[in-house]
Amino acid sequence: MSFGSKKEIRRSNILMALEILIVGYVGYVSALLIKHFFGDSYIELSFTEFATQISLFTVLVVISALSVGLYESKLRETYRGIIRRIFVSVAISYFLVEVLTSSFFTELVVSQYYLPIYAASSILALSIFRYFVNRLGILGLGQSKIIVIGAGERASIIEKRMRREVDRYGFELLGFVPIPGDNREEGIQNERLVHVKIDENFRNFITDNDIDEVVIACDQRRGTLPVEVLFDCRLRGVEVTDLLDFMERETGQIVVNLMYPSWVIYSNGFSSQNYLRDALDYSINCLFATLILLLMWPVMLITAAIIYFDDIKVKGASVFYKQERVGLNGKLFKIIKFRSMKLDAEKDGAKWATTNDSRVTRIGHFIRKYRIDELPQLLNVFRGEMSFIGPRPERPQFVEQLIKDIPYYNQRHNVKPGLAGWAQLNYPYGASVEDSMEKLKFDLYYVKHQSMMLDILILIRTVEVVLFGKGR
């Protein structure tokens, strides 16, 4: 899934097309290498069958890469992280091809060496290609040129939230245009200011600098926005975007503290239009829960045994931990987890969990890192209290406080809570009201954009989080 402008989406599509060609070509070269070094040949395989084998692996690699976020226009990841994602996507594809060719396409199996060499060569080729694309910028696709109208408090959110070069990877920000009504004391401090009047001169400025998009971020709109000039820009093909829409598109979150009612009213989203998804929601979640249970029951059994014997001498110790949480439409339910904290963890009342929390047990550190403590929540899924994907359910004691302190916080309860969520992928730790505000920005983005594709994206990227032990 890609979050970005048309040029960024075009860049992602070209990147995908090039990698399809690379993986396909690597399949052909791998066959030549096997023939040269091992003496195996493809005499018994027709051209169509050979092409089918390469196409199958190529398509699966690209779909897996798409699922782990390799074609996101704003992928915030180090080169090492990109290599990891490539490895995961190819490994998934390798496993699927092995299953498919041994079960359904047995006529495509021609050499025991082919698929391992193909997979290893694909990882190497894609890693080298990504190095040149990401480090040296040789893809050759131009960035969008953006100008921001406004240099006050609202505009400063861009300066504060998009400081890094990777945050502006898909666009070139020419500067901020100060206009009357801007709160300059709380406004732009270190960015370039463009002093140009928003009149005919602005039209010329747009044309002379080949600007693709104008972002509206002024503090006072009434009587300050040049509607006719912006209307003319729009007719000329220049995008005119509200600051909230710009931040939502570029960062995958909704800036809650800048929201206003009319934006919510006229904005697309905030209601699922996928009737098939809604109708099959419980069935799909139960199916996933069953598959995970069949796969992970040995891990769950071992974890339960370790927790039991670790606290066998402690009176009243339990393997599981039940806690009241706020669910869909504010309804309370009991969440079930493997106990990862000491029995007296909350003797002084409810507290936020913190990094390196002293209340966490020895086994608790490990099972929390790899999310093993969350597995008993499969029972909550079977009960219909939770989904696989959705905002993480919070405790009612904290919810009461957060609703008072954070605008629109209660709107996250418009969807069923989940085992994994968009906020957990983008902001993996929350231990305060401030952290809850940041996570709410991603939760509301999910509420607004909920779809089957977004759920699949979150689910597969969560697998990567578990495999590499990221997050809390």
XYZ file of C-alpha atoms in Angstrom, residues 84-469:
386
model
C 15.403 -7.847 5.985
C 12.116 -7.135 4.217
C 13.500 -8.521 0.947
C 14.617 -11.663 2.776
C 11.174 -12.103 4.377
C 9.316 -11.599 1.080
C 11.537 -14.065 -0.808
C 11.376 -16.598 2.045
C 7.574 -16.468 2.034
C 7.558 -16.940 -1.740
C 10.022 -19.839 -1.524
C 7.787 -21.612 0.999
C 4.635 -21.059 -1.088
C 6.254 -22.258 -4.314
C 7.551 -25.397 -2.558
C 4.034 -26.146 -1.314
C 2.361 -25.408 -4.662
C 4.843 -27.343 -6.835
C 4.829 -30.384 -4.558
C 1.041 -30.450 -4.181
C -0.527 -29.042 -7.336
C 2.107 -28.357 -10.037
C 4.293 -31.443 -9.725
C 5.123 -31.292 -13.439
C 7.081 -28.051 -12.803
C 9.627 -29.716 -10.491
C 12.788 -30.242 -12.552
C 15.791 -29.774 -10.276
C 16.287 -29.846 -6.518
C 18.833 -27.033 -6.859
C 16.766 -24.632 -8.938
C 14.491 -23.003 -6.356
C 17.173 -22.516 -3.615
C 19.547 -20.921 -6.155
C 16.711 -18.832 -7.628
C 15.686 -17.560 -4.175
C 19.241 -16.766 -3.025
C 20.038 -15.010 -6.316
C 16.817 -12.982 -6.085
C 17.722 -11.743 -2.595
C 21.187 -10.727 -3.836
C 19.915 -9.049 -7.011
C 17.106 -7.134 -5.271
C 19.440 -6.033 -2.465
C 21.973 -4.631 -4.936
C 19.229 -2.942 -6.963
C 17.705 -1.349 -3.847
C 21.131 -0.091 -2.789
C 21.541 1.905 -5.988
C 17.914 3.080 -6.008
C 17.777 4.134 -2.351
C 21.346 5.265 -1.725
C 22.338 6.753 -5.056
C 18.918 7.797 -6.345
C 19.357 6.415 -9.863
C 15.682 5.669 -10.476
C 15.408 8.989 -12.276
C 11.844 9.879 -11.270
C 11.430 13.525 -10.321
C 10.036 14.601 -6.985
C 6.864 16.626 -6.651
C 7.499 20.322 -5.991
C 5.410 21.658 -3.123
C 4.778 25.137 -1.721
C 2.963 25.683 1.591
C 0.650 28.670 2.082
C 1.051 29.636 5.714
C 4.013 29.870 8.047
C 2.282 29.913 11.422
C 1.418 27.388 14.100
C -0.488 24.984 11.829
C 2.236 25.011 9.175
C 4.881 24.284 11.826
C 3.510 20.727 12.133
C 5.350 19.964 8.877
C 8.609 21.303 10.317
C 8.156 19.345 13.535
C 6.870 16.046 12.141
C 8.751 15.836 8.869
C 12.263 16.900 9.786
C 14.133 13.918 8.374
C 15.156 13.585 4.763
C 13.261 10.276 4.472
C 10.071 12.068 5.555
C 10.339 14.222 2.414
C 11.576 11.484 0.141
C 8.844 11.885 -2.456
C 8.664 15.660 -2.684
C 10.753 18.828 -2.717
C 9.479 21.508 -0.339
C 10.250 24.919 -1.835
C 9.194 26.808 1.284
C 6.425 28.439 3.298
C 4.532 31.573 2.274
C 3.688 33.767 5.330
C 0.243 35.380 5.140
C -1.710 37.748 7.445
C -3.200 36.015 10.479
C -0.351 33.505 10.958
C 0.925 32.994 14.504
C 4.558 33.646 13.681
C 5.781 33.236 17.284
C 4.703 29.580 17.269
C 5.273 29.180 13.542
C 8.073 28.190 11.171
C 11.523 28.670 12.682
C 14.139 26.987 10.500
C 12.498 26.461 7.111
C 12.761 28.643 4.041
C 10.197 31.460 3.884
C 8.972 32.553 0.452
C 7.761 36.155 0.419
C 5.379 36.340 -2.508
C 1.912 37.898 -2.650
C -0.952 35.483 -3.241
C -2.199 37.229 -6.402
C -1.129 37.301 -10.051
C 2.488 37.129 -8.825
C 1.687 33.823 -7.138
C 0.345 32.433 -10.412
C 3.633 33.366 -12.062
C 5.589 31.896 -9.158
C 3.738 28.580 -9.561
C 4.475 28.517 -13.306
C 8.112 29.659 -13.085
C 9.000 27.080 -10.416
C 7.009 24.230 -11.991
C 5.139 23.607 -8.717
C 2.962 20.498 -8.592
C 1.069 21.051 -5.357
C -0.035 23.844 -3.024
C -0.635 22.902 0.622
C -3.039 25.114 2.602
C -1.710 25.466 6.163
C -2.626 29.009 7.243
C -3.845 29.709 10.775
C -6.684 32.018 9.670
C -8.611 31.128 6.495
C -11.454 33.615 6.556
C -10.505 36.659 4.522
C -6.941 35.496 3.901
C -7.218 32.654 1.373
C -7.101 33.768 -2.286
C -9.895 31.509 -3.517
C -9.794 32.768 -7.119
C -6.038 32.251 -7.406
C -6.262 28.741 -5.923
C -9.210 27.949 -8.191
C -7.124 28.998 -11.191
C -4.202 26.850 -9.990
C -6.504 23.859 -9.699
C -7.779 24.367 -13.252
C -4.162 24.458 -14.442
C -3.572 20.992 -12.984
C -1.826 22.072 -9.754
C -2.985 20.050 -6.740
C -4.434 22.119 -3.888
C -4.377 20.152 -0.634
C -5.476 20.856 2.911
C -2.769 20.436 5.561
C -4.679 17.597 7.264
C -4.992 15.674 3.992
C -1.322 16.306 3.214
C -0.153 14.976 6.599
C -2.530 12.015 6.353
C -1.195 11.110 2.920
C 2.487 11.555 3.719
C 2.647 10.091 7.224
C -0.205 7.560 7.375
C -1.738 9.302 10.393
C -4.378 11.916 11.174
C -3.164 14.983 13.084
C -5.810 14.931 15.797
C -4.926 18.268 17.388
C -5.475 20.062 14.056
C -8.779 18.383 13.184
C -11.939 20.455 12.849
C -15.559 19.234 12.476
C -16.094 20.346 8.864
C -13.013 18.388 7.744
C -14.440 15.221 9.298
C -17.872 15.868 7.758
C -16.614 16.394 4.205
C -13.688 13.951 4.337
C -13.934 10.545 2.682
C -13.759 7.487 4.900
C -14.727 6.843 8.534
C -17.205 4.186 7.385
C -16.514 0.802 5.863
C -17.882 0.487 2.329
C -16.778 -3.127 1.965
C -20.018 -5.009 2.646
C -18.391 -8.401 2.002
C -15.723 -7.597 4.589
C -18.330 -6.513 7.118
C -20.521 -9.566 6.532
C -17.646 -12.055 6.777
C -15.729 -10.245 9.539
C -16.398 -12.790 12.306
C -15.952 -15.825 10.021
C -12.639 -14.549 8.658
C -11.330 -13.741 12.141
C -12.330 -17.184 13.419
C -10.607 -18.822 10.455
C -7.379 -16.910 11.132
C -7.631 -17.660 14.853
C -8.032 -21.382 14.135
C -5.016 -21.429 11.818
C -2.849 -19.575 14.354
C -4.014 -21.885 17.137
C -3.163 -25.007 15.108
C 0.268 -23.557 14.344
C 1.134 -22.069 17.738
C -0.431 -24.440 20.298
C 2.958 -26.080 21.123
C 4.445 -22.631 21.826
C 1.434 -21.748 23.982
C 1.697 -25.029 25.902
C 5.427 -24.566 26.556
C 4.900 -20.937 27.611
C 2.138 -21.907 30.031
C 4.354 -24.621 31.530
C 7.313 -22.256 32.002
C 5.149 -19.610 33.687
C 3.546 -22.245 35.940
C 6.822 -23.789 37.117
C 8.464 -20.370 37.454
C 5.819 -19.400 40.037
C 4.933 -22.854 41.384
C 5.779 -21.794 44.938
C 3.769 -18.572 44.770
C 0.302 -18.947 46.260
C -2.497 -17.867 43.950
C -0.221 -17.576 40.897
C -1.953 -17.989 37.558
C -0.614 -18.679 34.088
C -3.137 -16.299 32.548
C -3.917 -12.677 33.224
C -7.410 -11.283 32.752
C -8.003 -7.562 32.585
C -10.975 -5.354 31.751
C -10.661 -3.444 28.471
C -12.868 -1.130 26.404
C -14.144 -2.694 23.184
C -16.458 -1.851 20.297
C -18.787 1.096 21.060
C -17.336 1.340 24.569
C -18.488 -2.114 25.683
C -16.268 -3.640 28.384
C -14.769 -7.139 28.080
C -12.083 -9.246 29.734
C -8.882 -9.565 27.727
C -6.842 -12.754 28.247
C -3.032 -12.818 28.113
C -0.180 -14.935 29.383
C 0.909 -13.309 32.630
C 4.145 -11.408 32.066
C 4.155 -9.290 35.238
C 4.525 -10.060 38.929
C 1.390 -10.781 40.964
C 1.693 -7.512 42.906
C 2.339 -5.410 39.788
C -0.664 -3.190 40.456
C -0.880 -3.191 44.237
C -0.825 0.627 44.095
C -3.404 0.853 41.308
C -3.359 0.922 37.495
C -0.116 2.180 35.973
C 1.205 2.695 32.462
C 3.682 0.045 31.322
C 7.167 1.455 30.739
C 10.362 0.397 28.961
C 12.367 -2.066 31.089
C 9.459 -2.197 33.540
C 10.652 -3.687 36.856
C 7.262 -5.384 37.300
C 7.907 -7.715 34.324
C 8.967 -11.271 35.167
C 11.968 -13.083 33.718
C 9.938 -15.009 31.157
C 7.767 -11.913 30.690
C 10.532 -9.953 28.953
C 10.894 -12.652 26.305
C 7.225 -13.367 25.637
C 6.401 -9.642 25.445
C 9.224 -9.020 22.949
C 7.924 -11.693 20.570
C 4.222 -11.036 21.367
C 3.746 -14.571 22.708
C 1.854 -13.141 25.686
C -0.878 -11.995 23.253
C -1.698 -15.502 21.945
C -4.467 -16.308 24.494
C -6.407 -13.392 22.983
C -7.377 -15.852 20.266
C -10.146 -16.790 22.708
C -11.329 -13.151 22.640
C -11.446 -13.426 18.846
C -13.580 -16.595 19.040
C -15.900 -14.784 21.446
C -16.328 -11.946 18.961
C -14.858 -9.380 21.370
C -11.774 -8.693 19.243
C -10.604 -8.858 15.644
C -7.180 -9.726 14.327
C -6.714 -6.147 13.123
C -7.862 -3.013 14.919
C -6.825 -0.459 17.558
C -5.403 -2.092 20.669
C -8.000 -2.109 23.492
C -7.206 0.173 26.409
C -8.128 -0.050 30.082
C -11.279 1.801 31.189
C -9.360 3.714 33.895
C -7.079 5.177 31.232
C -9.877 5.660 28.677
C -11.818 7.935 31.043
C -8.747 10.130 31.418
C -7.812 10.040 27.732
C -11.311 11.015 26.550
C -11.021 14.160 28.693
C -7.466 15.000 27.612
C -7.455 14.037 23.930
C -9.997 15.269 21.346
C -11.750 12.558 19.294
C -10.210 9.767 21.410
C -13.540 7.994 21.789
C -13.816 7.608 17.996
C -11.261 4.774 18.068
C -13.992 2.643 19.646
C -16.048 2.821 16.443
C -14.310 -0.371 15.287
C -13.647 -3.641 17.090
C -10.264 -3.721 18.910
C -7.590 -6.004 17.506
C -4.553 -8.134 18.313
C -2.500 -6.028 15.920
C -3.003 -2.515 14.602
C -1.743 0.262 12.331
C -0.593 2.242 15.386
C 1.531 -0.665 16.660
C 3.406 -0.832 13.355
C 4.117 2.907 13.271
C 4.337 3.831 16.949
C 5.105 0.631 18.839
C 5.211 1.904 22.419
C 2.767 3.930 24.497
C 3.255 4.775 28.164
C 1.649 8.199 28.666
C -1.122 10.540 27.557
C 1.284 12.021 25.002
C 2.021 8.583 23.567
C -1.696 7.838 23.436
C -2.202 11.033 21.417
C 0.433 9.891 18.907
C -1.067 6.406 18.631
C -4.565 7.869 18.216
C -3.380 9.606 15.026
C -2.656 6.206 13.511
C -5.756 4.568 15.020
C -8.007 7.195 13.440
C -6.211 6.698 10.134
C -7.137 3.011 10.356
C -10.738 3.820 11.323
C -10.974 6.120 8.309
C -9.299 3.821 5.787
C -10.294 0.367 7.062
C -10.313 -2.144 4.238
C -9.410 -5.746 3.498
C -6.144 -4.691 1.801
C -5.081 -2.546 4.760
C -5.876 -5.439 7.126
C -3.754 -7.822 5.046
C -0.904 -5.306 4.955
C -0.992 -4.883 8.743
C -1.260 -8.629 9.339
C 1.753 -9.539 7.199
C 3.883 -6.671 8.513
C 2.985 -7.753 12.044
C 4.482 -11.149 11.215
C 7.730 -9.334 10.407
C 7.545 -7.492 13.735
C 7.176 -10.812 15.562
C 9.939 -12.528 13.563
C 12.462 -9.779 14.292
C 11.288 -9.017 17.803
